[in-house]
Structures are given as C-alpha cells and as structure tokens.
PDB file of C-alpha atoms in Angstrom:
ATOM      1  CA  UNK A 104       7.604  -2.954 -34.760  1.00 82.00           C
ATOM      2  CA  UNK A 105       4.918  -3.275 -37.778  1.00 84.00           C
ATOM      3  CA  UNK A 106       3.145  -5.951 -35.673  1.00 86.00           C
ATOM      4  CA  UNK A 107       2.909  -4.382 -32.563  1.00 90.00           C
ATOM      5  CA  UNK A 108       2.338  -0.501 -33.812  1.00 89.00           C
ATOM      6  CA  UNK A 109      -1.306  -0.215 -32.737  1.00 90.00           C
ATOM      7  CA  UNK A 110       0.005  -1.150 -29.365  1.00 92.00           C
ATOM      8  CA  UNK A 111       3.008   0.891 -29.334  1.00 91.00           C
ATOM      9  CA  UNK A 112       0.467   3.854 -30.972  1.00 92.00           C
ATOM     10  CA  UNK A 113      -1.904   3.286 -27.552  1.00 93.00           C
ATOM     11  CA  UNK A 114       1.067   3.585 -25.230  1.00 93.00           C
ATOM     12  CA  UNK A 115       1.969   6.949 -26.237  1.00 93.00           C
ATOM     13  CA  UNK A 116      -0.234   8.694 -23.874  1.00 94.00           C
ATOM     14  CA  UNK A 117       1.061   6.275 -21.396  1.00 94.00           C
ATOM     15  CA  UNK A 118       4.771   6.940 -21.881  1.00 94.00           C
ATOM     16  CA  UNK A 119       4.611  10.933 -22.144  1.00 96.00           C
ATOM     17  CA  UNK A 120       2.460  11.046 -18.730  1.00 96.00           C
ATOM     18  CA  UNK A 121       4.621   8.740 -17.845  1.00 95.00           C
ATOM     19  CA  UNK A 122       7.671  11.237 -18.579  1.00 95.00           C
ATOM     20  CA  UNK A 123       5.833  14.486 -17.867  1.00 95.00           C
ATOM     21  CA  UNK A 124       4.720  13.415 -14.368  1.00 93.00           C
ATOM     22  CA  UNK A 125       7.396  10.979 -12.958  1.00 89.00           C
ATOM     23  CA  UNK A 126      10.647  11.726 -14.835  1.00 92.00           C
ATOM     24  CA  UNK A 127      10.946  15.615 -15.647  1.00 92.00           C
ATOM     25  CA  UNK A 128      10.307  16.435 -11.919  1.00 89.00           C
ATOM     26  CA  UNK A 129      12.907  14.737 -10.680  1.00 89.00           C
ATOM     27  CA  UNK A 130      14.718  17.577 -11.225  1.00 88.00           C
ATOM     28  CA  UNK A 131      13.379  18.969  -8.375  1.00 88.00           C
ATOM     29  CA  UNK A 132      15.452  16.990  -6.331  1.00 91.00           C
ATOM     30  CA  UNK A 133      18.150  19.628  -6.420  1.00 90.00           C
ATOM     31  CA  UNK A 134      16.597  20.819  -4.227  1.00 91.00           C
ATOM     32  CA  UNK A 135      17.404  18.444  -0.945  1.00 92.00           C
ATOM     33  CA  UNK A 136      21.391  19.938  -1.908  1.00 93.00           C
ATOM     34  CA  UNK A 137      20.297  23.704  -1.462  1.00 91.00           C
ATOM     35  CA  UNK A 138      19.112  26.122   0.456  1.00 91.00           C
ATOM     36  CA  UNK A 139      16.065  26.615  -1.343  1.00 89.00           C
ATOM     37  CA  UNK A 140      14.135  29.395  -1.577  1.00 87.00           C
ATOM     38  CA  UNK A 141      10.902  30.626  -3.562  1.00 86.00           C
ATOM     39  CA  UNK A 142      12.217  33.979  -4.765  1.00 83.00           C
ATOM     40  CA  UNK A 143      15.232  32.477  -6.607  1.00 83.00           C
ATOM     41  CA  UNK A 144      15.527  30.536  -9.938  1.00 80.00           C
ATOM     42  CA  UNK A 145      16.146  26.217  -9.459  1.00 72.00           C
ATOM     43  CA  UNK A 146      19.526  26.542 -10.664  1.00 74.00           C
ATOM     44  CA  UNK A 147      20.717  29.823  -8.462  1.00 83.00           C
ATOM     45  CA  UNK A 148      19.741  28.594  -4.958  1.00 86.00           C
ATOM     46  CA  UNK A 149      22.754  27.901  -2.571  1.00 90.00           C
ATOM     47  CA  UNK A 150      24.171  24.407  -3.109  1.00 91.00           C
ATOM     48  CA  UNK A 151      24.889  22.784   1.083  1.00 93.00           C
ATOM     49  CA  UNK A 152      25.517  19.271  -0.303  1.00 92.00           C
ATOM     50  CA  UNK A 153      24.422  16.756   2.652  1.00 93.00           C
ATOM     51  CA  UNK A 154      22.862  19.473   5.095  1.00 94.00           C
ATOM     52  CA  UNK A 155      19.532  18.842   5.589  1.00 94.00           C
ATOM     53  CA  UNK A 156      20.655  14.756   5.200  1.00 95.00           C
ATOM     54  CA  UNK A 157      22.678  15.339   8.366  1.00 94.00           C
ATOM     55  CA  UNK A 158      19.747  17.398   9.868  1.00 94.00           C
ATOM     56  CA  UNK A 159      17.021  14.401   8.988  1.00 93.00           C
ATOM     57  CA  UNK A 160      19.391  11.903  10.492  1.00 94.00           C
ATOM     58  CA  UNK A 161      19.723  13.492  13.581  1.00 93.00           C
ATOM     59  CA  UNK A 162      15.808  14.586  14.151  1.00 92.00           C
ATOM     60  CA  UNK A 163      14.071  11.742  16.940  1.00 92.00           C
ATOM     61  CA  UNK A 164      10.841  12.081  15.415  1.00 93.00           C
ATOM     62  CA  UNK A 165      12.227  10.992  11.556  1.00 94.00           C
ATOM     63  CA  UNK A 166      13.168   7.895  13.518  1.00 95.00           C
ATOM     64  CA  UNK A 167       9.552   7.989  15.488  1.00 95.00           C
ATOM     65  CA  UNK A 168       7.957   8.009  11.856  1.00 95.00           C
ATOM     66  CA  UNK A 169       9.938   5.551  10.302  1.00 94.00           C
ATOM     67  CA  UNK A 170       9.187   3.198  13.351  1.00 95.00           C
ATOM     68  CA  UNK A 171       5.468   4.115  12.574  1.00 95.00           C
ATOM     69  CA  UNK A 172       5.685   3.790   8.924  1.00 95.00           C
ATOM     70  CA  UNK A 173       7.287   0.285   8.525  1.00 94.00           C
ATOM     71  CA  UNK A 174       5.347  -1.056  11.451  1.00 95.00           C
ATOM     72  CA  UNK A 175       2.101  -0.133   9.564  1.00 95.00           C
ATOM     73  CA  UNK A 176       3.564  -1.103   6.270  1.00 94.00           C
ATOM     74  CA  UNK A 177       4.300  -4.180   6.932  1.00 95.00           C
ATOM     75  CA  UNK A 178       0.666  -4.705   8.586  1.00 95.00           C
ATOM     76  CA  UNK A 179      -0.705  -3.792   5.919  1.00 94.00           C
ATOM     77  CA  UNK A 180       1.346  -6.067   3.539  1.00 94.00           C
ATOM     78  CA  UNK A 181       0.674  -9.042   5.060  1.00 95.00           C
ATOM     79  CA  UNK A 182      -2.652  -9.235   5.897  1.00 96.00           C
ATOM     80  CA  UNK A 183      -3.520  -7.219   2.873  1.00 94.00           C
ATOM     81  CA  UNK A 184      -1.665  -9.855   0.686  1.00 94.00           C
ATOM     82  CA  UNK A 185      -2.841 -12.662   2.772  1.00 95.00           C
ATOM     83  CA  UNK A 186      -6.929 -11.269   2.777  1.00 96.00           C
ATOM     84  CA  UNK A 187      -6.529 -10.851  -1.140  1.00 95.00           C
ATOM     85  CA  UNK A 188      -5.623 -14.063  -2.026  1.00 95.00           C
ATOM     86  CA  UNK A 189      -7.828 -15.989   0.415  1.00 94.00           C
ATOM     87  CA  UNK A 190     -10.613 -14.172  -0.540  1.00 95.00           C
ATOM     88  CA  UNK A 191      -9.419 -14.470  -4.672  1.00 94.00           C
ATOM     89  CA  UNK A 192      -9.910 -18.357  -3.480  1.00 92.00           C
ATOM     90  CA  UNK A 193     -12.903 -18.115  -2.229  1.00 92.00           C
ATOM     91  CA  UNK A 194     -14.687 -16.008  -4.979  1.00 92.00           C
ATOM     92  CA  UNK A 195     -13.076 -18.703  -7.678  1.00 89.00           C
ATOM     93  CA  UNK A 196     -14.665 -22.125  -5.826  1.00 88.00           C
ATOM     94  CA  UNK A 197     -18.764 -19.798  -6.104  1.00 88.00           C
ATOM     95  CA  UNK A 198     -20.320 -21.179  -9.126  1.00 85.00           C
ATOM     96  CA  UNK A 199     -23.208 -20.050  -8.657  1.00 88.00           C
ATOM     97  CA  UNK A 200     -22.179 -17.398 -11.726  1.00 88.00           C
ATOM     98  CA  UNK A 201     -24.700 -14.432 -10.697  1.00 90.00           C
ATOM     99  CA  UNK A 202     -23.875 -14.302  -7.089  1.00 91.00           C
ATOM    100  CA  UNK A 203     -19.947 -14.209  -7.988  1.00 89.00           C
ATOM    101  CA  UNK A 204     -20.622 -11.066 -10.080  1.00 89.00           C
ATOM    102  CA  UNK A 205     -22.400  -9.712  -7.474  1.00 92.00           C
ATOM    103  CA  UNK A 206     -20.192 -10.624  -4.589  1.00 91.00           C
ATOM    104  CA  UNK A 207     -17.241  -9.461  -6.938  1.00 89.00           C
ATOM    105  CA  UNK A 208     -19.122  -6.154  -7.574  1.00 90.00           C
ATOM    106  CA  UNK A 209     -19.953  -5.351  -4.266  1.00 93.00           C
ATOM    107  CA  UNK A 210     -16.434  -5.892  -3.150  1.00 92.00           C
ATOM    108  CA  UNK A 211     -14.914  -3.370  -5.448  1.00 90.00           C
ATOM    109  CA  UNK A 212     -16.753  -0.557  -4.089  1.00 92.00           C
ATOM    110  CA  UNK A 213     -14.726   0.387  -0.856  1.00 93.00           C
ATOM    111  CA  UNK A 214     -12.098   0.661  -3.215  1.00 94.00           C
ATOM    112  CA  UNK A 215     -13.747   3.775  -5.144  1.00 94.00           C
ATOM    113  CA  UNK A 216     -14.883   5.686  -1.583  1.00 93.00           C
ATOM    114  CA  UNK A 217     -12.974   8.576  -0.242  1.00 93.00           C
ATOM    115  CA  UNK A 218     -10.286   8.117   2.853  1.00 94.00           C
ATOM    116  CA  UNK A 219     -13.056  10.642   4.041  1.00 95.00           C
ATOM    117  CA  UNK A 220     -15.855   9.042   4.233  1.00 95.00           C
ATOM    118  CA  UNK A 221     -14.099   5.703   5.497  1.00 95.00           C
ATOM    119  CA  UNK A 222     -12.505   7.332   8.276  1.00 95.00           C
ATOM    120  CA  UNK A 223     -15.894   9.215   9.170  1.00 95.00           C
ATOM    121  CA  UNK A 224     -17.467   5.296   9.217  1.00 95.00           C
ATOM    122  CA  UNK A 225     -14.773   3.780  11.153  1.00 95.00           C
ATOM    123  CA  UNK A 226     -15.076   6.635  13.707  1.00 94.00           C
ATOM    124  CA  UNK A 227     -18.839   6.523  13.989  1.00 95.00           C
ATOM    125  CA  UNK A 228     -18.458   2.715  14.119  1.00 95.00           C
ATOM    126  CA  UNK A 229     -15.677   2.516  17.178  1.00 94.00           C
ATOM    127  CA  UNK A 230     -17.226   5.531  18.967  1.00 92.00           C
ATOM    128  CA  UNK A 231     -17.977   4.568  22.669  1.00 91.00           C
ATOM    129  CA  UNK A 232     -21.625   4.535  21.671  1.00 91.00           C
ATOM    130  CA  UNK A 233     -20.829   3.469  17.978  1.00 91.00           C
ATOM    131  CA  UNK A 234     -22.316   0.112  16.689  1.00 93.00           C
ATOM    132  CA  UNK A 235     -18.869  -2.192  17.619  1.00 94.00           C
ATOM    133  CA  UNK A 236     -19.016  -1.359  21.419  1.00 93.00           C
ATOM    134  CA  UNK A 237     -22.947  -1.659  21.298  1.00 93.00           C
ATOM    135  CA  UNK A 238     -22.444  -4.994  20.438  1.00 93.00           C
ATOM    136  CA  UNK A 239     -19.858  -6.347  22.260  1.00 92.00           C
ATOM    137  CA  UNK A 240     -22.130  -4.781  25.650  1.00 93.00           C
ATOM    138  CA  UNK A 241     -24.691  -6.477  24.592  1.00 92.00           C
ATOM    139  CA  UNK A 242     -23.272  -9.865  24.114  1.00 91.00           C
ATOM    140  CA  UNK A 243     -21.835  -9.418  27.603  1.00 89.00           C
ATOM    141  CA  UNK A 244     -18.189  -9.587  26.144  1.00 90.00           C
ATOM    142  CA  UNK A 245     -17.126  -5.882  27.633  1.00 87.00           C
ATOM    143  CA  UNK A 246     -18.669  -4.144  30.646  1.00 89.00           C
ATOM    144  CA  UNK A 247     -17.741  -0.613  29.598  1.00 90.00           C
ATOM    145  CA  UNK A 248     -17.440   0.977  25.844  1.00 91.00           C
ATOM    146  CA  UNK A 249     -13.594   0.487  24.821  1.00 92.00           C
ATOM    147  CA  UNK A 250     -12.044   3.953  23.637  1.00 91.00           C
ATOM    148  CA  UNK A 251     -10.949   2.226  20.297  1.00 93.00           C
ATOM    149  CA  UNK A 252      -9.815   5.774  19.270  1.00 92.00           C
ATOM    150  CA  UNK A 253      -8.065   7.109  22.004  1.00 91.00           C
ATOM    151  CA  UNK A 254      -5.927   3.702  22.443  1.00 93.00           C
ATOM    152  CA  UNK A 255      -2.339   4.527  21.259  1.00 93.00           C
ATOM    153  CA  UNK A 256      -1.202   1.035  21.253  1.00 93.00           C
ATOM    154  CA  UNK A 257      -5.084   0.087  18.726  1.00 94.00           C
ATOM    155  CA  UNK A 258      -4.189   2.630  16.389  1.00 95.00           C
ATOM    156  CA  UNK A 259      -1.917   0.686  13.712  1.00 96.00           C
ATOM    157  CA  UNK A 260      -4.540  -2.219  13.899  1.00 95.00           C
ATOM    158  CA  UNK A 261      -7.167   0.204  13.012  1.00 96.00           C
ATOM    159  CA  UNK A 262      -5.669   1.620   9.809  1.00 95.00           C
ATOM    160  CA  UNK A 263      -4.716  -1.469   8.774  1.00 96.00           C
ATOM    161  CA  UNK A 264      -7.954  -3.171   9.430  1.00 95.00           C
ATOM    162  CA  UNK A 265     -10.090  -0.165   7.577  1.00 95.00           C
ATOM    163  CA  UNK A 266      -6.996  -0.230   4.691  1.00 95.00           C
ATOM    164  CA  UNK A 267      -7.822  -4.269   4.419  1.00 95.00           C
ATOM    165  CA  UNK A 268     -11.344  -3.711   4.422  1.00 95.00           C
ATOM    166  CA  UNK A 269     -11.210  -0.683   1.430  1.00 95.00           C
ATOM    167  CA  UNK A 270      -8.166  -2.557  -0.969  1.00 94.00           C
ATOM    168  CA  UNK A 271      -9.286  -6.468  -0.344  1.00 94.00           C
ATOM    169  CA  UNK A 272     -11.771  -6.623  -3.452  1.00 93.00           C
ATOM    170  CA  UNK A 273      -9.907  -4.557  -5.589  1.00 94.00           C
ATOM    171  CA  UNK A 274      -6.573  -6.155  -4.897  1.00 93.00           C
ATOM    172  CA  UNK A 275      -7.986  -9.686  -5.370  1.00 93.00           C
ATOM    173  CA  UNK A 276      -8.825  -8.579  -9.002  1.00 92.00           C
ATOM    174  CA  UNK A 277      -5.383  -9.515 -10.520  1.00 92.00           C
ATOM    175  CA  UNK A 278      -5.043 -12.687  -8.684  1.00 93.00           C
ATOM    176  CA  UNK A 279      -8.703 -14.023 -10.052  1.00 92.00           C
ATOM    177  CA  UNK A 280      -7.336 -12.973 -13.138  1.00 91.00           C
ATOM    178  CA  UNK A 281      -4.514 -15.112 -12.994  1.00 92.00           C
ATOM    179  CA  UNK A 282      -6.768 -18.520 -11.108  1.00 91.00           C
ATOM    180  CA  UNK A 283      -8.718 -17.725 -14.919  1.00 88.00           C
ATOM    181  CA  UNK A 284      -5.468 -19.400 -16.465  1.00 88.00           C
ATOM    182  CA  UNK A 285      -5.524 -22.311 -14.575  1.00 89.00           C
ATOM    183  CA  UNK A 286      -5.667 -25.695 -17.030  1.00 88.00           C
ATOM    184  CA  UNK A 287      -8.607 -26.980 -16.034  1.00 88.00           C
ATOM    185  CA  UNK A 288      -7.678 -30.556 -16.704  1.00 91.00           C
ATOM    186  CA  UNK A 289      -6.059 -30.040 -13.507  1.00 90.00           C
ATOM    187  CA  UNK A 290      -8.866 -29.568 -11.498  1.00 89.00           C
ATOM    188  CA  UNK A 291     -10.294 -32.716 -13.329  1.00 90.00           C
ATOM    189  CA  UNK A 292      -7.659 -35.102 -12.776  1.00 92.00           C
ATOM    190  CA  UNK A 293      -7.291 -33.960  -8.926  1.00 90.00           C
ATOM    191  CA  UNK A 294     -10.678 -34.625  -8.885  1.00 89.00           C
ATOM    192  CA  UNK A 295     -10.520 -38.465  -9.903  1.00 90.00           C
ATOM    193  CA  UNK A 296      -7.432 -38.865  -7.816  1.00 88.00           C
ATOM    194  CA  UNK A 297      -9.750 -38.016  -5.042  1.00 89.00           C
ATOM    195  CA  UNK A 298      -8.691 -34.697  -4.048  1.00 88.00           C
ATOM    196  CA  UNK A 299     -11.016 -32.292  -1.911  1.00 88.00           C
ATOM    197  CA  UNK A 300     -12.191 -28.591  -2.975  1.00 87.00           C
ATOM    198  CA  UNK A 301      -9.594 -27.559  -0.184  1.00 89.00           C
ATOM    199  CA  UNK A 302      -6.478 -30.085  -1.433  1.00 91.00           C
ATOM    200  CA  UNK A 303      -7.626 -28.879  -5.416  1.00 90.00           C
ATOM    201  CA  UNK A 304      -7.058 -24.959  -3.541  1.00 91.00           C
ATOM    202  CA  UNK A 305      -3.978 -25.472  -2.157  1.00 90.00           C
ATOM    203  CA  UNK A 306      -1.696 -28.116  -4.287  1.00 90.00           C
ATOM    204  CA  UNK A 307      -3.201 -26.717  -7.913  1.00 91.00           C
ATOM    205  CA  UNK A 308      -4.700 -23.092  -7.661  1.00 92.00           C
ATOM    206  CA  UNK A 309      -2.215 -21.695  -4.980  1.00 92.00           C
ATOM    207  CA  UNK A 310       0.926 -23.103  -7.048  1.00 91.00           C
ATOM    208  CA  UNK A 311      -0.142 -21.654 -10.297  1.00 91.00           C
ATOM    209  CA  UNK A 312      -0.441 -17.807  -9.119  1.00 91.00           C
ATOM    210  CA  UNK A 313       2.621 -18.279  -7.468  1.00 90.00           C
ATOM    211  CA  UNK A 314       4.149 -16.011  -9.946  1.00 88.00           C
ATOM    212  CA  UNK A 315       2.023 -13.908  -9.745  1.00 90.00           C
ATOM    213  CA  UNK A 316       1.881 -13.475  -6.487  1.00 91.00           C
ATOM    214  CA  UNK A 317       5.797 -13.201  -5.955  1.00 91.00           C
ATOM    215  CA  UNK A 318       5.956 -10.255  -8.579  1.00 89.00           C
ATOM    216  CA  UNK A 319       3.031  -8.408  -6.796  1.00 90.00           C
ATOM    217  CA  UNK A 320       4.893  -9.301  -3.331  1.00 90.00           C
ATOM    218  CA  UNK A 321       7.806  -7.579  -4.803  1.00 89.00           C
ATOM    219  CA  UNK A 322       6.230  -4.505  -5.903  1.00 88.00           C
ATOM    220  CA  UNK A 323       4.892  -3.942  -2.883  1.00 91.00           C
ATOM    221  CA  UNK A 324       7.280  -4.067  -0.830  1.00 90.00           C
ATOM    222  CA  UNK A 325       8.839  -1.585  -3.037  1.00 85.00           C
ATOM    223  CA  UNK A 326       6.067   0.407  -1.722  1.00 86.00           C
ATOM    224  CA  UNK A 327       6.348  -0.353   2.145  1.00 88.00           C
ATOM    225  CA  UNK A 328       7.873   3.014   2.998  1.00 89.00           C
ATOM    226  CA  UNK A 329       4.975   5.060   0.572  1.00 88.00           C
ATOM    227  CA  UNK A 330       2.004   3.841   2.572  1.00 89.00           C
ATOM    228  CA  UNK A 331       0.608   7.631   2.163  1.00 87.00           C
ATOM    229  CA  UNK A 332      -0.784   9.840   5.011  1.00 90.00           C
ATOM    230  CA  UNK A 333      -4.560  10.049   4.281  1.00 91.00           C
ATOM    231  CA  UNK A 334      -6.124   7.501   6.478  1.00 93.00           C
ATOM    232  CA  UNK A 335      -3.223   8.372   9.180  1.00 94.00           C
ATOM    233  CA  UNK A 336      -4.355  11.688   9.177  1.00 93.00           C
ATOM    234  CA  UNK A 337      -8.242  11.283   8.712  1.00 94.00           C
ATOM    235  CA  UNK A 338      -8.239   8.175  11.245  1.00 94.00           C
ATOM    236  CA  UNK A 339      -6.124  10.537  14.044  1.00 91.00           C
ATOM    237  CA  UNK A 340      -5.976  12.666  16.761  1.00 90.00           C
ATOM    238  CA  UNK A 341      -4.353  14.409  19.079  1.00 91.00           C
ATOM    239  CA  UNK A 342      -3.978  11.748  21.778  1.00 93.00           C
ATOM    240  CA  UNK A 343      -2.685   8.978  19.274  1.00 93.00           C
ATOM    241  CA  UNK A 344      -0.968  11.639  17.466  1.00 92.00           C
ATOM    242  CA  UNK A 345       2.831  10.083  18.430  1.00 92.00           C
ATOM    243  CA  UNK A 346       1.217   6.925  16.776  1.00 94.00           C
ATOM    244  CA  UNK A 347       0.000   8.449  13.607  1.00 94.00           C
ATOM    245  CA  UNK A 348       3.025  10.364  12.745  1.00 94.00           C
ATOM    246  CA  UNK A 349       4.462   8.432   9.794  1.00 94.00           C
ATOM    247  CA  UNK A 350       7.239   9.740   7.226  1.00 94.00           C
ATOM    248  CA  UNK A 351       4.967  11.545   4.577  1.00 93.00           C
ATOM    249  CA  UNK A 352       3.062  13.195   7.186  1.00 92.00           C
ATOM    250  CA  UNK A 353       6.405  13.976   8.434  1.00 93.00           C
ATOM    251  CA  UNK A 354       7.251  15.900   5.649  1.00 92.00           C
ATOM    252  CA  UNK A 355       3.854  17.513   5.269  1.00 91.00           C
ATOM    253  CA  UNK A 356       4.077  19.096   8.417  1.00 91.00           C
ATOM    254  CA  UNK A 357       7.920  19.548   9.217  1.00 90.00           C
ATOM    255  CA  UNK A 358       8.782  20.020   5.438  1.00 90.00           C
ATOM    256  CA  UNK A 359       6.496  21.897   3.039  1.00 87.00           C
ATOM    257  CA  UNK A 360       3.851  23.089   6.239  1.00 89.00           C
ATOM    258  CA  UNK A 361       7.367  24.789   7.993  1.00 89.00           C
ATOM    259  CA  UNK A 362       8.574  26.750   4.459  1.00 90.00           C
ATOM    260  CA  UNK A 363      11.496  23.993   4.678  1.00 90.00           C
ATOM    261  CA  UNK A 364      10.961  22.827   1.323  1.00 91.00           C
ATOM    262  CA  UNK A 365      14.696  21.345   1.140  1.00 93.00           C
ATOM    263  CA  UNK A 366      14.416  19.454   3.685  1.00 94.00           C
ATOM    264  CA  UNK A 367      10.700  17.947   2.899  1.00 92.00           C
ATOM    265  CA  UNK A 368      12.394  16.878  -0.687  1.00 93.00           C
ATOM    266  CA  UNK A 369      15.562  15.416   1.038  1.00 94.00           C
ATOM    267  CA  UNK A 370      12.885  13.342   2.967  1.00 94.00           C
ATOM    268  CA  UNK A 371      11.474  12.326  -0.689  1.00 92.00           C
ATOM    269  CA  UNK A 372      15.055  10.975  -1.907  1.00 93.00           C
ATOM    270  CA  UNK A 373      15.583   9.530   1.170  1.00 94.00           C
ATOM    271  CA  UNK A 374      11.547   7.420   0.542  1.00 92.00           C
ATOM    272  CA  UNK A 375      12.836   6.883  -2.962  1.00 91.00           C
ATOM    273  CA  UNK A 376      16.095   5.161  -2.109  1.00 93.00           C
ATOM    274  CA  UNK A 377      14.916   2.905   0.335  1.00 92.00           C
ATOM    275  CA  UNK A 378      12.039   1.868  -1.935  1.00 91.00           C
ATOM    276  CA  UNK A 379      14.659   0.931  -4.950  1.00 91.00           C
ATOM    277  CA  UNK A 380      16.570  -1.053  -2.717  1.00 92.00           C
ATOM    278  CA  UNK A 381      13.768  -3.411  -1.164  1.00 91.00           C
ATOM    279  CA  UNK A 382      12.964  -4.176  -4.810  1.00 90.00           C
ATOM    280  CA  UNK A 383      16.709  -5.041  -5.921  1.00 90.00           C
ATOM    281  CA  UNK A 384      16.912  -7.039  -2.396  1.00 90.00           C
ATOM    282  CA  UNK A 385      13.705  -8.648  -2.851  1.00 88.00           C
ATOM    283  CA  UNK A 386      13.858  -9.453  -6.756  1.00 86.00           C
ATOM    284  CA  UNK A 387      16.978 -11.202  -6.117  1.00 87.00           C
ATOM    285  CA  UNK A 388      15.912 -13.914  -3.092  1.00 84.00           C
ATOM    286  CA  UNK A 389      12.518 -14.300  -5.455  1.00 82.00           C
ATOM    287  CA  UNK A 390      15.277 -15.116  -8.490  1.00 82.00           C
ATOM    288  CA  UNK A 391      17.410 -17.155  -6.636  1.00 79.00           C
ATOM    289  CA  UNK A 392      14.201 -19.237  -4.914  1.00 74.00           C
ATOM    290  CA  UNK A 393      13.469 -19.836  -8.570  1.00 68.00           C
ATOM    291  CA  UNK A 394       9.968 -17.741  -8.156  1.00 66.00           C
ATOM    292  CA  UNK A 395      10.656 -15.437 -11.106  1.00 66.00           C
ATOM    293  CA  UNK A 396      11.011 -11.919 -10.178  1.00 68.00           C
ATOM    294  CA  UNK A 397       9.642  -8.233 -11.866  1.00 70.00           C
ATOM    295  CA  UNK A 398      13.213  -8.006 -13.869  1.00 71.00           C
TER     296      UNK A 398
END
C-alpha cells in the first residue's frame, strides 16, 4: 500500500465518480417492480413485481428493436474491430515518423465531432444530388441517383459505415499501443529468415496483440446491446423509421417520452442483464481457448 499510495491517492476521484454515477443509482431500479409515479417518495410507490417484465415481453416492437439492435451491433463489432486493427497495422509498418503523426492525428478527429454534424455530412453526402451519387453518374456506374436514405434494407450499413468511419482512429489507439511492445528482435530475426513485411504482420505483430485484442473483443461484446440511439436517431426518418427503432430509442420514446418511467427502467435491467451475461459467456470460451480473458 506504501508503494503504490500516489496511485491509489490519483484513483480517488476515479472510484467516487465511479460510485456516485454508476453504483448509487442503481437504486433506481426499484423502480421496474412499481408502479411509479413522480408525486410519491422511491420507497412508497406500489410494488407489481414482474408487471411491466410481462408487458415488455409481450410488446412486437421490443422484439422489432432487439432484431434492430443486435443486427447493428454486431455490424458494428466486426467491421469496427476488424477496420481498427488493420488500420493499427498499417499505421505501425509508416516509418516515415512525421507522416505517422500526422496520419495518426488526422484520424482521431472524427472521433471528437458531434453525432450532429456526422449525420448532417452523411446526409448531404448520400443525398440524390449529394457528392456519392454525383460520382457514381458520372463514372457511368448508376443511371439514376440511388435514395441511399430512403432504402430500409441500406439503413444498418449506413450507421455502421459512418460509426466505422468516426471510432476507426480512435479505436486503433490501444492496439498501436500494444504493437509498441513488440520485441523487436522479432522483427529482426523474421527478417533474416526471409520473411516479408506482410508474413512479419501476420505470424509476429498479429500474435502478440492477441491479448489484447481478445480482452477488448470481450468488452465489447459486453456492449453489443448499448450501441446508443444518437446516430439512429440523427441518421433517420420516417420512412426507415421500422429500421431505426433500436432498444434505447425504444425506451426513449415508449418509456420516459410516454410518462411510463417503470417500464423504460425495466427495459434498462433487462440491457444490463443481457450485457453481464455475454461477458461471463464470452470470458469463459476466451479462458478455455487459452486467450486470457478480462477476469
């Protein structure tokens, strides 16, 4: 403890927004078991035990967002994990110093720009007279603009393509990180034995981040169900509304936007369960694969 008290002394903040923030309002969740309502204290609402459970279970369009929400997630994990780490490759093999800074630089910047102004891009981008159908007429690929934004069945690929685009630099971060610690000896005796740029990539770098990359694998996964409702939201519209609809939106609008604030927190427990148990499920094949795991 004497050793480490300057660190322990710098997580204090940490731990007590930590506890403030994540901990103390789980309390809250009471209220999925009552009837709750505004004028009454936490603890004197009407306990209903599984109610608004049953009620979730039974609604079509919880199952409608749920569809929506793991089909995006799960878009968005793999080719967010995959464009990360190719791209983490890619920046390590520049040596050419300045120009990785730069690239690096330049490709943390989505990260910091509002769902706002992204959507407002990718909108003005796949309009019918936007730059992307502009192009695609001109090189004689389409006849006709394609209604990028009023295509149902586009809409998942779009959100995932402008989420890739905004997270790629910023994700790659901790895996460049982690290429940093990489013996270099390795490199060097791969590199007598004859082995390529591409061979030194894939039998040396890619195997070292391997732990790394399971325990961020894990931890999003964790996340698959809490993909959000921003870009869904900003990136939407009426016509691809039955696309868009995903489970935090879900409560938004059927849960705290309807007064039915019991029901919009039973849809939070119900987030938070399913999370918990893709971790425990998915730390334990990445234990017993002999990848490590987060615990």
């Amino acid at each position: 403890m004497k050793g480490q008290k300057a660190l322990i002394l710098m997580s204090f903040p940490f731990v007590i927004w930590l506890i403030v923030f994540k901990y103390i309002p789980l309390a809250g969740w009471t209220m999925a078991f009552q009837d709750y309502s505004p004028a009454k204290g936490l603890f004197d609402q009407e306990w209903v035990g599984l109610k608004h459970f049953k009620v979730l279970f039974k609604e079509d369009l919880f199952y409608q967002a749920l569809t929506n929400t793991l089909g995006m997630g799960v878009l968005g994990l793999v080719f967010g994990t995959l464009t990360s780490i190719g791209f983490a490759l890619l920046i390590n093999e520049v040596r050419l110093i300045k120009f990785k800074k730069l690239t690096q630089t330049i490709s943390y910047l989505p990260h910091f720009v509002s769902w706002v102004i992204v959507a407002n891009i990718v909108t003005t981008m796949l309009a019918p007279e936007g730059v992307v159908n502009n192009l695609l007429m001109a090189t004689n690929i389409i006849d006709k603009p394609i209604g990028f934004m009023s295509n149902p069945n586009m809409f998942w690929g779009i959100v995932t393509a402008a989420d890739v685009w905004k997270e790629t630099g910023w994700n790659a971060i901790i895996y460049l990180a982690a290429m940093t610690g990489v013996d270099p000896q390795l490199y060097e005796a791969a590199k007598v034995d004859g082995a390529s740029r591409w061979k030194q990539m894939w039998h040396i770098t890619l195997p070292s981040i391997r732990p790394v990359i399971i325990v961020l694998l894990i931890l999003n996964i964790g996340n698959l169900i809490n993909i959000g409702f921003e870009k869904q939201m900003l990136l939407g519209n009426n016509i691809v509304a039955e696309k868009a609809l995903v489970i935090d939106l879900y409560a938004l609008n059927y849960g705290i936007g309807m007064f039915r604030y019991s029901f919009g927190t039973a849809i939070g427990i119900f987030k938070s369960v399913i999370s918990v148990i893709l971790i425990v499920i998915f730390n334990n094949l990445a234990k017993k694969t002999g990848d490590g795991g987060i615990y």
